[in-house]
PDB file of C-alpha atoms in Angstrom:
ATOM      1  CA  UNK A 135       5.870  39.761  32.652  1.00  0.00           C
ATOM      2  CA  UNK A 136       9.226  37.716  31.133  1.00  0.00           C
ATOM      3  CA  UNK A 137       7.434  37.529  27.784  1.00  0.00           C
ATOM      4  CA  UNK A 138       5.987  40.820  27.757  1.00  0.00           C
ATOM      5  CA  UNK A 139       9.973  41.925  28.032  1.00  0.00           C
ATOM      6  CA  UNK A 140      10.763  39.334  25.677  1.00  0.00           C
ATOM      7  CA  UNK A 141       8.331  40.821  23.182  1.00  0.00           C
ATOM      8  CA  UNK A 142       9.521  44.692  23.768  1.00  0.00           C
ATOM      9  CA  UNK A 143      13.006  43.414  23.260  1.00  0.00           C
ATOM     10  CA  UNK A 144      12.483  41.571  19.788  1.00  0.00           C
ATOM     11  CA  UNK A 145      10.410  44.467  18.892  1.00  0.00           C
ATOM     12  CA  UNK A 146      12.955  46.982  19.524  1.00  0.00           C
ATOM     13  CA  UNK A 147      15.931  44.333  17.528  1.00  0.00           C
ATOM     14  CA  UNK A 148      13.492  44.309  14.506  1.00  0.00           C
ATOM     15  CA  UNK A 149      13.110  47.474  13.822  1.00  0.00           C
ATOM     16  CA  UNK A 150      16.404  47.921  13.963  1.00  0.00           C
ATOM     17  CA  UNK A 151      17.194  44.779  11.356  1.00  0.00           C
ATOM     18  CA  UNK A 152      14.468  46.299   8.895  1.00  0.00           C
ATOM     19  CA  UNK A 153      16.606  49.868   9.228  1.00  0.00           C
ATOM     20  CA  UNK A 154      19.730  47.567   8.447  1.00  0.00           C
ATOM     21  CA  UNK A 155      17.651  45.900   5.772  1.00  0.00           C
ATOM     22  CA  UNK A 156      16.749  49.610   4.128  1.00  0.00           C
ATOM     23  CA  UNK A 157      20.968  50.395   4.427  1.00  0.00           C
ATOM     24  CA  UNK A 158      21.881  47.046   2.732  1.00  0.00           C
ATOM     25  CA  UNK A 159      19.131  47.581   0.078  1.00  0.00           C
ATOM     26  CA  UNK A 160      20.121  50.947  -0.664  1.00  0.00           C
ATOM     27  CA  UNK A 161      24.072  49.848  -0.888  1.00  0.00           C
ATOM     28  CA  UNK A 162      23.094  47.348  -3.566  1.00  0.00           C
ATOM     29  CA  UNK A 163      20.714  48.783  -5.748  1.00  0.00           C
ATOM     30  CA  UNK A 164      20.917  52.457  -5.481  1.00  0.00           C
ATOM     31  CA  UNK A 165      24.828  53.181  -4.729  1.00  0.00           C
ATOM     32  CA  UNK A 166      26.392  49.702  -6.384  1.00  0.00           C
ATOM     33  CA  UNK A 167      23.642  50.426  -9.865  1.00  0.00           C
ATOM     34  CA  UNK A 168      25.395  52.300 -12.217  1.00  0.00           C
ATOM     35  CA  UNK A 169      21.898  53.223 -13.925  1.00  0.00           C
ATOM     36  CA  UNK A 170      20.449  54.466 -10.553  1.00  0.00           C
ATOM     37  CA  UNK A 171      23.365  56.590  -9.284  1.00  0.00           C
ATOM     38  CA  UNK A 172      24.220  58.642 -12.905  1.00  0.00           C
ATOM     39  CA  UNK A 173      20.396  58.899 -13.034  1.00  0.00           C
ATOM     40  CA  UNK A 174      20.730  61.094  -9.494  1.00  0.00           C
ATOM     41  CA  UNK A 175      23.380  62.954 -10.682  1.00  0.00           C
ATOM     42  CA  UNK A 176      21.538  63.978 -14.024  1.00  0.00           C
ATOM     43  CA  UNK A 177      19.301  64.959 -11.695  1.00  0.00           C
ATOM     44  CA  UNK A 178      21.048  66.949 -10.022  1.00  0.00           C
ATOM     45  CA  UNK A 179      22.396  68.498 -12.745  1.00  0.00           C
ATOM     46  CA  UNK A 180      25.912  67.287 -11.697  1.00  0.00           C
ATOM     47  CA  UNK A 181      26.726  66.947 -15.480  1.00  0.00           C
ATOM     48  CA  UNK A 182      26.494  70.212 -16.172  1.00  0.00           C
ATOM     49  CA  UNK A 183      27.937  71.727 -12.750  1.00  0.00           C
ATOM     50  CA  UNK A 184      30.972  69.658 -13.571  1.00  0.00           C
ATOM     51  CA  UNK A 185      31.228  70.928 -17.457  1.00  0.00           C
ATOM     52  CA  UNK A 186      30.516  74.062 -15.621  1.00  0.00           C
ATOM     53  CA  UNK A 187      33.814  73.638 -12.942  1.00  0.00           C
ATOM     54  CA  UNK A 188      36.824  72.170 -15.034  1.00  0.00           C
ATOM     55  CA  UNK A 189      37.525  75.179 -17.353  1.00  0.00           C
ATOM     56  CA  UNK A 190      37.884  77.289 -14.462  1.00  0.00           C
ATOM     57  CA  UNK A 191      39.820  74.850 -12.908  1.00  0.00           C
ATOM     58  CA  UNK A 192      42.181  73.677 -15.554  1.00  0.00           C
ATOM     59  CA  UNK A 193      43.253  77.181 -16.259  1.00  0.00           C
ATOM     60  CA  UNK A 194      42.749  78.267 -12.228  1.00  0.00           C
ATOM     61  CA  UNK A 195      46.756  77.470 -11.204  1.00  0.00           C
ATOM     62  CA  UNK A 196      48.642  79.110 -14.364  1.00  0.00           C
ATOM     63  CA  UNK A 197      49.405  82.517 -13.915  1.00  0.00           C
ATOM     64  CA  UNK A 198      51.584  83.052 -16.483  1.00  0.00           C
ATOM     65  CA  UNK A 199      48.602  83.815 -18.884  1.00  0.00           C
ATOM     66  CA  UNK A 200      46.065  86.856 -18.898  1.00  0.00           C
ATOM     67  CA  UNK A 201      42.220  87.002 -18.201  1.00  0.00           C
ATOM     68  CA  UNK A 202      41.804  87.416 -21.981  1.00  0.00           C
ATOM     69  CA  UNK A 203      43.446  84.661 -22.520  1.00  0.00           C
ATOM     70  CA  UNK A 204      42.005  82.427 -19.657  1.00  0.00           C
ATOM     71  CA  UNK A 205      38.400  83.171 -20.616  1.00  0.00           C
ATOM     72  CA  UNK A 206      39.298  81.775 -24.538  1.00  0.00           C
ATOM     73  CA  UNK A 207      40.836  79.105 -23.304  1.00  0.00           C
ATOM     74  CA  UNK A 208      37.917  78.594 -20.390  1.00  0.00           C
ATOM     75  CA  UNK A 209      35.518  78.568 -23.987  1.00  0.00           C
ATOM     76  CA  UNK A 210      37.503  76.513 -25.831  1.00  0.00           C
ATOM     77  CA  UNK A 211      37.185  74.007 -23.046  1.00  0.00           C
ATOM     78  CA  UNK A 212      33.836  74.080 -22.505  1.00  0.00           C
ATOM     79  CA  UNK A 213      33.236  73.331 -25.990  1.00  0.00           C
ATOM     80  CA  UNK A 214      34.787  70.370 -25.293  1.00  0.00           C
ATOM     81  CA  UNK A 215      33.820  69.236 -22.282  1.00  0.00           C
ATOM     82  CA  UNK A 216      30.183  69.287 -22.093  1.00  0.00           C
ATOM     83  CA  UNK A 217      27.239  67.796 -20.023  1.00  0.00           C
ATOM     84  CA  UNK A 218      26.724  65.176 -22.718  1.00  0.00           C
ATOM     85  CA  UNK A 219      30.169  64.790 -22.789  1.00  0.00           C
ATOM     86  CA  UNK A 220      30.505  64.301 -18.786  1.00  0.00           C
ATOM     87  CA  UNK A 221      27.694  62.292 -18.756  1.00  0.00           C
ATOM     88  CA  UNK A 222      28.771  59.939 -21.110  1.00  0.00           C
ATOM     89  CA  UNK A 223      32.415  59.594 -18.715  1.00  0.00           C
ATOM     90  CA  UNK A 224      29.969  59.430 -15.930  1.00  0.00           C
ATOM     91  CA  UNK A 225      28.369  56.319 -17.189  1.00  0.00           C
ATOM     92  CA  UNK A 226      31.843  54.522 -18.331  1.00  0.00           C
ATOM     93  CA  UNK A 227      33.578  55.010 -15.062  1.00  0.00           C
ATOM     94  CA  UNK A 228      30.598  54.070 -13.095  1.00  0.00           C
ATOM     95  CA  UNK A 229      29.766  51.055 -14.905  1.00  0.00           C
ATOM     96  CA  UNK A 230      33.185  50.176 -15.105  1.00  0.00           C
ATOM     97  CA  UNK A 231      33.902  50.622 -11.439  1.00  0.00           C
ATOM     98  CA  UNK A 232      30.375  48.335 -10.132  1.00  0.00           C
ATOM     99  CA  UNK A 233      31.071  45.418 -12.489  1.00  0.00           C
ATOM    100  CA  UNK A 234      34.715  45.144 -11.409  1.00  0.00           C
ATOM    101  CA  UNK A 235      33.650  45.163  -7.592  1.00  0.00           C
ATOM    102  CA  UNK A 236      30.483  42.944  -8.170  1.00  0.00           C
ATOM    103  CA  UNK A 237      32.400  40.445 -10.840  1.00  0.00           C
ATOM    104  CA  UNK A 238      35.822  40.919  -9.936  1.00  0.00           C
ATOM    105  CA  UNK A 239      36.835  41.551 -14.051  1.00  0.00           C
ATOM    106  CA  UNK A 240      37.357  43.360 -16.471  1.00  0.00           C
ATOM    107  CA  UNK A 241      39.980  45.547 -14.939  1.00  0.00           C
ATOM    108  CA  UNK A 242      38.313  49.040 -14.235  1.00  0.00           C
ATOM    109  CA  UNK A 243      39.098  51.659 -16.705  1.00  0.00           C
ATOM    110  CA  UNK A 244      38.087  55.413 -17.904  1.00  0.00           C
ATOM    111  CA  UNK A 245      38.796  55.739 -21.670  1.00  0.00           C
ATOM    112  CA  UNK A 246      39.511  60.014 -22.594  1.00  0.00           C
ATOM    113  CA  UNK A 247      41.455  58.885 -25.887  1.00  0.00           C
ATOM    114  CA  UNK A 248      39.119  61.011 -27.758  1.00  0.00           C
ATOM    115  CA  UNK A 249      40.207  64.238 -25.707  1.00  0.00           C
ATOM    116  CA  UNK A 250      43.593  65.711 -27.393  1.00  0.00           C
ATOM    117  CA  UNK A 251      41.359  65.197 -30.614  1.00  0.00           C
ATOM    118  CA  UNK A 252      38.576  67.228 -29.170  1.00  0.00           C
ATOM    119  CA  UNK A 253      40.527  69.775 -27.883  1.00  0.00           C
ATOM    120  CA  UNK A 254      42.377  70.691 -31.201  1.00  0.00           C
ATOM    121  CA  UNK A 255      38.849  70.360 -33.000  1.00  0.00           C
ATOM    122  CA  UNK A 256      38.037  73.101 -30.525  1.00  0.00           C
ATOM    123  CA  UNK A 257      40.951  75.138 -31.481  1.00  0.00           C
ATOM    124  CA  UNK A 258      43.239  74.297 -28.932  1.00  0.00           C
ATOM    125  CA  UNK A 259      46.652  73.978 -29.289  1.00  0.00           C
ATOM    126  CA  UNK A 260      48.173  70.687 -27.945  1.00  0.00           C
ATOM    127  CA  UNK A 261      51.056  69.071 -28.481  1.00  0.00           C
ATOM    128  CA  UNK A 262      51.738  65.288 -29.237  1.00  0.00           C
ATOM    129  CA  UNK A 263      53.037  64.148 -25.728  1.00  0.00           C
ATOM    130  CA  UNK A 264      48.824  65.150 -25.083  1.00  0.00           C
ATOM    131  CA  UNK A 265      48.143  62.269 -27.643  1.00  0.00           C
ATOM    132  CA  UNK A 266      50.541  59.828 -26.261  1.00  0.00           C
ATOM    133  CA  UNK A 267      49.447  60.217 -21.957  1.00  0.00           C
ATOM    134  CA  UNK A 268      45.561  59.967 -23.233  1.00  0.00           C
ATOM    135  CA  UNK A 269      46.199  57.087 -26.301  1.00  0.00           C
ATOM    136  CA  UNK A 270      45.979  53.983 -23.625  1.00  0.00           C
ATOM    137  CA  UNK A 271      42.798  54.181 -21.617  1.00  0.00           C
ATOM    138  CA  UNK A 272      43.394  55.131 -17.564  1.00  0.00           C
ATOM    139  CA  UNK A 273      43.594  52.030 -15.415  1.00  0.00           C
ATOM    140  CA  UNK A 274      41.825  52.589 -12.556  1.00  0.00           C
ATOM    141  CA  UNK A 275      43.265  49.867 -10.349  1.00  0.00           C
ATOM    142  CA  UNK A 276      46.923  49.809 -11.922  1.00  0.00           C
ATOM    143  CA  UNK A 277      49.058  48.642  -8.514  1.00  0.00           C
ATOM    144  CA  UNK A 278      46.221  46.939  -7.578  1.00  0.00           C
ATOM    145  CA  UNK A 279      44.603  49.160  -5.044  1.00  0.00           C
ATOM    146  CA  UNK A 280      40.823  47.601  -5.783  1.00  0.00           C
ATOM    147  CA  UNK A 281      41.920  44.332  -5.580  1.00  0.00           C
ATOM    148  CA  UNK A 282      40.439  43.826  -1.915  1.00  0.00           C
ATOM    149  CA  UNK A 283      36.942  45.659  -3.387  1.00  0.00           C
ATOM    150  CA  UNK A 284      35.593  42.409  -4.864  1.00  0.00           C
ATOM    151  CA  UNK A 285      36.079  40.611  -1.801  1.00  0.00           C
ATOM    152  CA  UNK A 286      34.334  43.467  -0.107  1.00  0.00           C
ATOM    153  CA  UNK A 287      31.684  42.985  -2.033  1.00  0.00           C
ATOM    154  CA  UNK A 288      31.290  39.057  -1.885  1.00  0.00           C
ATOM    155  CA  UNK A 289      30.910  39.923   2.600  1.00  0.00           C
ATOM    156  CA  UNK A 290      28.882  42.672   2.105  1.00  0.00           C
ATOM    157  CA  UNK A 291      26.685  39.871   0.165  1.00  0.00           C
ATOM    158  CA  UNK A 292      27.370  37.502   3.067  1.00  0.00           C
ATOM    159  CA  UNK A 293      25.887  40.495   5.673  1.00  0.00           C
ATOM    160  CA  UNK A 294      23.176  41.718   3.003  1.00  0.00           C
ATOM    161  CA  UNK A 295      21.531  37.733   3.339  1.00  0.00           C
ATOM    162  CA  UNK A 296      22.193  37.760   6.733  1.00  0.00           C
ATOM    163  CA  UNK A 297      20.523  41.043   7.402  1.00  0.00           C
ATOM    164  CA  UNK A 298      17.455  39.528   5.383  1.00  0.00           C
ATOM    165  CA  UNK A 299      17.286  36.392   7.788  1.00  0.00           C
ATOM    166  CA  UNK A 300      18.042  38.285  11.021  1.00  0.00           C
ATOM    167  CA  UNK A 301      14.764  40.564  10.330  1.00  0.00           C
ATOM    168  CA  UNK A 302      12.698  37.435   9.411  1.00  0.00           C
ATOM    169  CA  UNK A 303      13.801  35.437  12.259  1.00  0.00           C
ATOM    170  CA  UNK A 304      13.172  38.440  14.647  1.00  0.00           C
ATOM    171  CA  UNK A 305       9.271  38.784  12.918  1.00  0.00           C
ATOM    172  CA  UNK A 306       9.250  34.995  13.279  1.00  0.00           C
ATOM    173  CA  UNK A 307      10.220  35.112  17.379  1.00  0.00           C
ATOM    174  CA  UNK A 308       7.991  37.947  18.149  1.00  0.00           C
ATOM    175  CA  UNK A 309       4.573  35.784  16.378  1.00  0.00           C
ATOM    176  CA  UNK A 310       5.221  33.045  18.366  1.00  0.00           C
ATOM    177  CA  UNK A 311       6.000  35.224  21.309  1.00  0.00           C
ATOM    178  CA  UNK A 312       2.935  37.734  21.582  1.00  0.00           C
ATOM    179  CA  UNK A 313      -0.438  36.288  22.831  1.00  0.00           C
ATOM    180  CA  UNK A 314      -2.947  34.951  20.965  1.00  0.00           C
ATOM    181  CA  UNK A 315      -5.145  37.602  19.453  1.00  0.00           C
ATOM    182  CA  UNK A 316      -2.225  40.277  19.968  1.00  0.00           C
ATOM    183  CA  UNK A 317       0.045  38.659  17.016  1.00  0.00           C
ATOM    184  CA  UNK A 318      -1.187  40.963  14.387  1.00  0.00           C
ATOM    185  CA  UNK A 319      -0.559  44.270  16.859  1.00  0.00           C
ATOM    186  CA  UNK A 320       2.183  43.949  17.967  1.00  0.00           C
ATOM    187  CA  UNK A 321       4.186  43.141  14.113  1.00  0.00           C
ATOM    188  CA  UNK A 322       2.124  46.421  13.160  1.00  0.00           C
ATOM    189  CA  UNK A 323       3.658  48.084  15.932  1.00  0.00           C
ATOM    190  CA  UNK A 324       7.395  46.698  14.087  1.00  0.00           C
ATOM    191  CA  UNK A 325       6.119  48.419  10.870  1.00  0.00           C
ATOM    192  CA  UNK A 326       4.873  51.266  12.866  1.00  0.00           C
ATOM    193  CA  UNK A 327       8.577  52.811  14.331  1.00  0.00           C
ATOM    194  CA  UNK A 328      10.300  51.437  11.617  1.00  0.00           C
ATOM    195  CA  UNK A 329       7.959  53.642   9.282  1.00  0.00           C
ATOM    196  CA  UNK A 330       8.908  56.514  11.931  1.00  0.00           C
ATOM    197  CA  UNK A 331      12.397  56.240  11.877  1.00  0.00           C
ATOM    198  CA  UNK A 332      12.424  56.265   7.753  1.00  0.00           C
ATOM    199  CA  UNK A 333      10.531  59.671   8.234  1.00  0.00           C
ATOM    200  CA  UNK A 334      12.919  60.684  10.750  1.00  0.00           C
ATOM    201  CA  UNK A 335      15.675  59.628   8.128  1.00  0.00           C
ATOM    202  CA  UNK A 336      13.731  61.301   5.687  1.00  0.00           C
ATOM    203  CA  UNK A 337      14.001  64.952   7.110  1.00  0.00           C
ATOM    204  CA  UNK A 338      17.150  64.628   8.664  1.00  0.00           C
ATOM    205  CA  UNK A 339      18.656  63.657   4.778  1.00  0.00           C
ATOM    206  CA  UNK A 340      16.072  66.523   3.319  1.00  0.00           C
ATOM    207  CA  UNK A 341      16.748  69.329   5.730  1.00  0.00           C
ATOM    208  CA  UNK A 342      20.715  68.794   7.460  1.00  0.00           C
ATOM    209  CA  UNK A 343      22.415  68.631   4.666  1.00  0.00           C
ATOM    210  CA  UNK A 344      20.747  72.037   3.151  1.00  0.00           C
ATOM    211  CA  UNK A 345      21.624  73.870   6.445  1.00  0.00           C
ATOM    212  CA  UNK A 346      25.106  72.596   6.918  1.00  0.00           C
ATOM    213  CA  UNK A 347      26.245  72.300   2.771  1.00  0.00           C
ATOM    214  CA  UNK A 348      27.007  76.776   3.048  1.00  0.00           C
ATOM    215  CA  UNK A 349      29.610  75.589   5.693  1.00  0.00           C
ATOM    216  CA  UNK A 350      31.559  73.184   3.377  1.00  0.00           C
ATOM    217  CA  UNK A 351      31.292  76.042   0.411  1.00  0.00           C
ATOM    218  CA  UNK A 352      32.351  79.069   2.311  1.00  0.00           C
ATOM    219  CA  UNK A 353      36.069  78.467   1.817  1.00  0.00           C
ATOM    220  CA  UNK A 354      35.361  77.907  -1.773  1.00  0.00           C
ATOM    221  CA  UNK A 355      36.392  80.689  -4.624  1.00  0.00           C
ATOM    222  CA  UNK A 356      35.111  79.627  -7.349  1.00  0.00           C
ATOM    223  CA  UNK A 357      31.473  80.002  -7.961  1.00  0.00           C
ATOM    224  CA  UNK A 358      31.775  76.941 -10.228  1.00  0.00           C
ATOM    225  CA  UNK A 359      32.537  75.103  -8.067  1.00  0.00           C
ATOM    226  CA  UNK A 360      30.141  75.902  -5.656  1.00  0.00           C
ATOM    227  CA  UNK A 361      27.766  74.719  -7.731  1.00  0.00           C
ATOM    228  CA  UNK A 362      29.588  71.980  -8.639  1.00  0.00           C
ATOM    229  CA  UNK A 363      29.431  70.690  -4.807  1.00  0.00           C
ATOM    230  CA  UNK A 364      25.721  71.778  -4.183  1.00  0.00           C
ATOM    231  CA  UNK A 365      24.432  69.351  -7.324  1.00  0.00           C
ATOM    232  CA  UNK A 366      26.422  66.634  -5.683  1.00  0.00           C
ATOM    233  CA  UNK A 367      24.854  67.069  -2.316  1.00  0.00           C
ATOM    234  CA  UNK A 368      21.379  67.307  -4.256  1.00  0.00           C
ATOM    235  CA  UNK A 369      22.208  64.044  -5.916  1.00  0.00           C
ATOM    236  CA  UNK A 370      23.290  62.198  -2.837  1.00  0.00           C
ATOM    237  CA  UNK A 371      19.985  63.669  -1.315  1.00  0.00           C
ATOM    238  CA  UNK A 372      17.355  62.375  -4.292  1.00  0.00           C
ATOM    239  CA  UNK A 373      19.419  59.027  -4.505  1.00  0.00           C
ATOM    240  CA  UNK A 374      19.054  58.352  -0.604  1.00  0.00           C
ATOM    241  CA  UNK A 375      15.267  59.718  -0.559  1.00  0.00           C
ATOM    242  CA  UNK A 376      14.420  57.599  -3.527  1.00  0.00           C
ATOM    243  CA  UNK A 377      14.859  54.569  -1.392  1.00  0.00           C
ATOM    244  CA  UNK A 378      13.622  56.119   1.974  1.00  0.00           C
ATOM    245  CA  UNK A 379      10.060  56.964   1.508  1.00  0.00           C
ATOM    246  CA  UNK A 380       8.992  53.700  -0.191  1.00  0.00           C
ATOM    247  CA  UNK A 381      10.426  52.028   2.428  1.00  0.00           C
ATOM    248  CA  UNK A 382       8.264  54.560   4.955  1.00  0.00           C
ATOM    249  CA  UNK A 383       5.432  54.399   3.037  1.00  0.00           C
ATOM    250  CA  UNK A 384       4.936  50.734   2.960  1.00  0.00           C
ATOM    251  CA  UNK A 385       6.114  50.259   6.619  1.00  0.00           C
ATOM    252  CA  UNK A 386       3.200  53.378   7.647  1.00  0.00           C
ATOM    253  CA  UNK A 387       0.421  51.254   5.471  1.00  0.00           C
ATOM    254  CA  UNK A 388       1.520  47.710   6.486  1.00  0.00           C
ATOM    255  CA  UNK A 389       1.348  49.287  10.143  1.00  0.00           C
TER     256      UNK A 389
END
C-alpha cells in the first residue's frame, strides 16, 4: 500500500517537473532567441501593426495643427517608418537586449541615427537639435537598470539544470519504485497527464486570450492601435503554441 502511495506521489511530482521543464525550455529558446521571438511577431504581423500605430500616435497629442495637416504628416511618417523598417529595429533591440542578459556585454543599445535623415528624405521638416538627440545610439541600460539581468540569467541557468535533473531523478524513483512488469505503465501514465495538461495549456493559450483581448481594447481610440495590441497577443499566442504542442505531441505518443 506505502509504495503504491509512493508511486502516485512521484507520479503526480513528475508531471509537474516535465510542465516546469516545458516553462524553462520555452524561457530559453523561444522568449530569450532573438530569431524565434521577431519570427512570432512577423507573424503576427506586429511589424506592420506598429508602422501602422506610430503616425497616429506621434501626431495624436498636438492640437495645435489641423486634420489636413495631421494626415500629411501621418503619410510622411509612414513613409518612413515602415514594416521593413520596424522589423529591422525589431531585430537590433532584440538581439541586443538577449546577448547582454545571456553574456553580460556589449552594453544594450537601439541605434535610430538614420531617422532625422529619413524623415527630411520624406519631406519632413526637422530641425538640427533632431540630428543631435538621435546622432549617439540609445543606451538601453544607461544608470544601470539591467545590470542585475545577467545575473538573472546565470540562476535561471542554475534552475533550468536543476529542473532537468529533478524530472530525471523523479522518472528514475518511480522505475525503481513500480513493480516488476508495471515499470513501463506506470512512466506512460507520466507522459500520459503531462501530454493532457500541454493540451489543456494548449486551449486555454488558443481560446482565453481571444475572449478576454476585446476587454483590454475597449478603452482604446485608436483603431491603430487596436490592431497594434491584437498582433501582439497573436504573437505571444503562436510563440507559446509553437513550443506547446510538440511538447504534447511527443508526451501523447511516448504515452
Amino acid at each position: 500500500m506505502g509504495r503504491r502511495l509512493l508511486s502516485h506521489l512521484l507520479i503526480t511530482l513528475a508531471v509537474f517537473s516535465l510542465i516546469g521543464v516545458f516553462f524553462v525550455t520555452f524561457i530559453d529558446y523561444g522568449v530569450l532567441n532573438s530569431e524565434k521571438l521577431v519570427g512570432s511577431l512577423n507573424d503576427a504581423d506586429v511589424p506592420e501593426a506598429l508602422a501602422n500605430a506610430v503616425p497616429e500616435i506621434a501626431t495624436g497629442g498636438d492640437e495645435n495643427i489641423t486634420e489636413t495637416e495631421k494626415a500629411e504628416m501621418q503619410e510622411k511618417i509612414s513613409k518612413v517608418v515602415t514594416p521593413a523598417y520596424v522589423t529591422e529595429k525589431l531585430e537590433s533591440i532584440t538581439s541586443s537586449l538577449i546577448s547582454f542578459m545571456r553574456e553580460g556585454e556589449p552594453e544594450p543599445v537601439l541605434d535610430v541615427s538614420d531617422f532625422p535623415q529619413m524623415l527630411r528624405d520624406s519631406g519632413v521638416d526637422v530641425g538640427e537639435d533632431l540630428d543631435k538627440n538621435f546622432a549617439e545610439p540609445i543606451q538601453l541600460n544607461k544608470n544601470g537598470e539591467l545590470d542585475s539581468i545577467p545575473q538573472f540569467y546565470e540562476t535561471f541557468s542554475l534552475v533550468k539544470l536543476a529542473a532537468i535533473l529533478l524530472c530525471l531523478g523523479l522518472f528514475t524513483a518511480e522505475w525503481f519504485v513500480a513493480k516488476k512488469g508495471d515499470k513501463l505503465h506506470r512512466i506512460g501514465r507520466i507522459f500520459l497527464h503531462a501530454g493532457l495538461w500541454f493540451v489543456a495549456l494548449y486551449a486555454f493559450v488558443i481560446f482565453v486570450p481571444d475572449k478576454f483581448s476585446p476587454n483590454l481594447t475597449k478603452e482604446i481610440d485608436s483603431p491603430s492601435v487596436v490592431t497594434l495590441v491584437q498582433s501582439v497577443i497573436s504573437a505571444v499566442q503562436s510563440l507559446v503554441t509553437s513550443f506547446l504542442l510538440p511538447f504534447a505531441v511527443v508526451c501523447i505518443v511516448l504515452a
